[in-house]
Amino acid sequence: MIKKLLKIFGFRDRNALVNITLDNIQNKMYEIGAHKEFVEEIMYVLENRFNKYGKKEFQEWFNGLNYRLPEEFNDEKVALKIYEKHSLLIEEQVKKLEQETKLSWEIQTEELKNINEKARKVQLVIRDRLSDIALDLLS
């Protein structure tokens, strides 16, 4: 009964976090169509966080992203570099997100209006795809 109530109110089973592994995240990124170089860049950041905080804290953090951008990608210059290297992938993913949400990328990134459009697109893609992966791994 208690487990059922926790699920109804949005609390996740702690045991479900075991599915949040670097390998599973990487595999999910490939499943959404990300290219090897893009995956490597994202995984580098995630691996550093994993190594710094450990498995349990990493799993909690990744699970808690909830459509928030990992701090490591907040820097506009970092996001612009990613866009320059992976513009085709970013534009493809932005179009997919627009179709999935039925919202323009501008609306989806309203809170980021004070930065470059290319950086906003990168941050949107990273934020949404990593959060989608977290939800996927917990189901």
Short mmCIF file of C-alpha atoms in Angstrom, two decimals:
data_model
loop_
_atom_site.label_atom_id
_atom_site.label_comp_id
_atom_site.label_asym_id
_atom_site.label_seq_id
_atom_site.Cartn_x
_atom_site.Cartn_y
_atom_site.Cartn_z
CA MET A 1 0.00 0.00 0.00
CA ILE A 2 2.77 2.44 0.94
CA LYS A 3 4.71 1.73 -2.30
CA LYS A 4 1.53 2.36 -4.29
CA LEU A 5 0.96 5.70 -2.55
CA LEU A 6 4.57 6.72 -3.11
CA LYS A 7 4.23 6.02 -6.83
CA ILE A 8 0.95 7.97 -7.02
CA PHE A 9 2.63 10.99 -5.46
CA GLY A 10 5.66 10.75 -7.74
CA PHE A 11 8.22 9.24 -5.39
CA ARG A 12 10.48 6.76 -7.11
CA ASP A 13 11.70 3.49 -5.75
CA ARG A 14 15.33 3.90 -4.70
CA ASN A 15 16.10 0.49 -6.20
CA ALA A 16 15.18 1.85 -9.63
CA LEU A 17 18.29 4.05 -9.48
CA VAL A 18 20.46 0.98 -10.13
CA ASN A 19 19.54 1.36 -13.81
CA ILE A 20 21.26 4.74 -13.89
CA THR A 21 24.73 3.72 -15.02
CA LEU A 22 27.17 5.42 -17.33
CA ASP A 23 26.86 2.53 -19.80
CA ASN A 24 23.06 2.73 -19.83
CA ILE A 25 23.12 6.49 -20.31
CA GLN A 26 25.60 6.14 -23.17
CA ASN A 27 23.49 3.43 -24.84
CA LYS A 28 20.36 5.57 -24.56
CA MET A 29 22.19 8.49 -26.17
CA TYR A 30 23.04 6.29 -29.13
CA GLU A 31 19.42 5.13 -29.29
CA ILE A 32 18.21 8.71 -29.73
CA GLY A 33 20.59 9.10 -32.65
CA ALA A 34 23.49 10.99 -31.09
CA HIS A 35 26.82 10.73 -32.89
CA LYS A 36 29.88 9.18 -31.27
CA GLU A 37 31.76 12.49 -30.82
CA PHE A 38 28.74 14.18 -29.21
CA VAL A 39 28.16 11.21 -26.90
CA GLU A 40 31.84 11.25 -25.91
CA GLU A 41 31.66 14.95 -24.97
CA ILE A 42 28.59 14.47 -22.82
CA MET A 43 29.91 11.26 -21.29
CA TYR A 44 33.20 12.96 -20.39
CA VAL A 45 31.28 15.43 -18.23
CA LEU A 46 29.09 12.71 -16.71
CA GLU A 47 32.10 10.48 -15.99
CA ASN A 48 33.88 13.34 -14.22
CA ARG A 49 30.82 13.92 -12.04
CA PHE A 50 30.55 10.18 -11.35
CA ASN A 51 34.22 9.98 -10.34
CA LYS A 52 33.98 13.08 -8.16
CA TYR A 53 30.79 12.19 -6.26
CA GLY A 54 30.55 8.42 -6.50
CA LYS A 55 27.92 6.07 -7.82
CA LYS A 56 25.09 6.70 -5.36
CA GLU A 57 25.31 10.51 -5.44
CA PHE A 58 25.63 10.47 -9.23
CA GLN A 59 22.50 8.34 -9.55
CA GLU A 60 20.55 10.66 -7.24
CA TRP A 61 21.76 13.73 -9.15
CA PHE A 62 21.01 12.26 -12.59
CA ASN A 63 17.58 11.12 -11.44
CA GLY A 64 16.89 14.62 -10.11
CA LEU A 65 17.71 16.54 -13.28
CA ASN A 66 13.99 16.93 -14.04
CA TYR A 67 14.54 19.03 -17.15
CA ARG A 68 17.28 21.11 -15.58
CA LEU A 69 20.56 21.60 -17.36
CA PRO A 70 23.63 20.03 -15.74
CA GLU A 71 25.73 22.89 -14.37
CA GLU A 72 28.70 21.90 -16.51
CA PHE A 73 26.82 23.05 -19.62
CA ASN A 74 25.62 26.41 -18.25
CA ASP A 75 28.58 28.25 -19.76
CA GLU A 76 27.52 29.85 -23.05
CA LYS A 77 31.02 29.41 -24.53
CA VAL A 78 30.95 25.66 -23.81
CA ALA A 79 27.51 25.37 -25.42
CA LEU A 80 28.64 27.33 -28.49
CA LYS A 81 31.66 25.05 -28.95
CA ILE A 82 29.36 22.04 -28.82
CA TYR A 83 27.05 23.66 -31.37
CA GLU A 84 29.91 24.40 -33.75
CA LYS A 85 31.05 20.77 -33.63
CA HIS A 86 27.59 19.17 -33.73
CA SER A 87 25.26 21.68 -35.38
CA LEU A 88 23.51 19.11 -37.60
CA LEU A 89 22.73 16.83 -34.66
CA ILE A 90 21.59 19.76 -32.49
CA GLU A 91 19.27 21.11 -35.20
CA GLU A 92 17.87 17.62 -35.82
CA GLN A 93 17.19 17.11 -32.11
CA VAL A 94 15.63 20.58 -31.78
CA LYS A 95 13.18 19.72 -34.58
CA LYS A 96 12.34 16.42 -32.87
CA LEU A 97 11.75 18.20 -29.56
CA GLU A 98 9.48 20.73 -31.25
CA GLN A 99 7.47 17.89 -32.77
CA GLU A 100 7.32 15.95 -29.50
CA THR A 101 6.26 18.92 -27.38
CA LYS A 102 4.33 20.88 -30.02
CA LEU A 103 6.24 23.94 -28.77
CA SER A 104 8.85 26.01 -30.57
CA TRP A 105 12.38 25.80 -29.25
CA GLU A 106 12.14 29.51 -28.36
CA ILE A 107 9.24 28.82 -26.00
CA GLN A 108 11.03 25.80 -24.54
CA THR A 109 14.04 27.97 -23.73
CA GLU A 110 12.36 31.18 -22.56
CA GLU A 111 14.38 31.17 -19.34
CA LEU A 112 17.58 31.31 -21.44
CA LYS A 113 16.72 34.40 -23.53
CA ASN A 114 19.82 36.31 -22.48
CA ILE A 115 22.23 33.98 -24.32
CA ASN A 116 23.07 33.17 -27.93
CA GLU A 117 20.45 31.18 -29.88
CA LYS A 118 22.88 28.41 -30.77
CA ALA A 119 23.87 28.00 -27.12
CA ARG A 120 20.17 27.92 -26.15
CA LYS A 121 19.54 25.10 -28.62
CA VAL A 122 22.45 23.06 -27.25
CA GLN A 123 21.29 23.57 -23.70
CA LEU A 124 17.73 22.60 -24.65
CA VAL A 125 18.86 19.38 -26.30
CA ILE A 126 21.18 18.36 -23.46
CA ARG A 127 18.64 19.24 -20.77
CA ASP A 128 15.72 17.47 -22.37
CA ARG A 129 17.51 14.41 -23.67
CA LEU A 130 19.34 13.66 -20.43
CA SER A 131 16.10 14.08 -18.49
CA ASP A 132 14.28 11.82 -20.94
CA ILE A 133 17.03 9.22 -20.52
CA ALA A 134 16.71 9.41 -16.71
CA LEU A 135 12.95 8.84 -16.95
CA ASP A 136 13.49 6.00 -19.41
CA LEU A 137 15.99 4.26 -17.16
CA LEU A 138 13.60 4.41 -14.23
CA SER A 139 10.63 2.88 -16.01
#
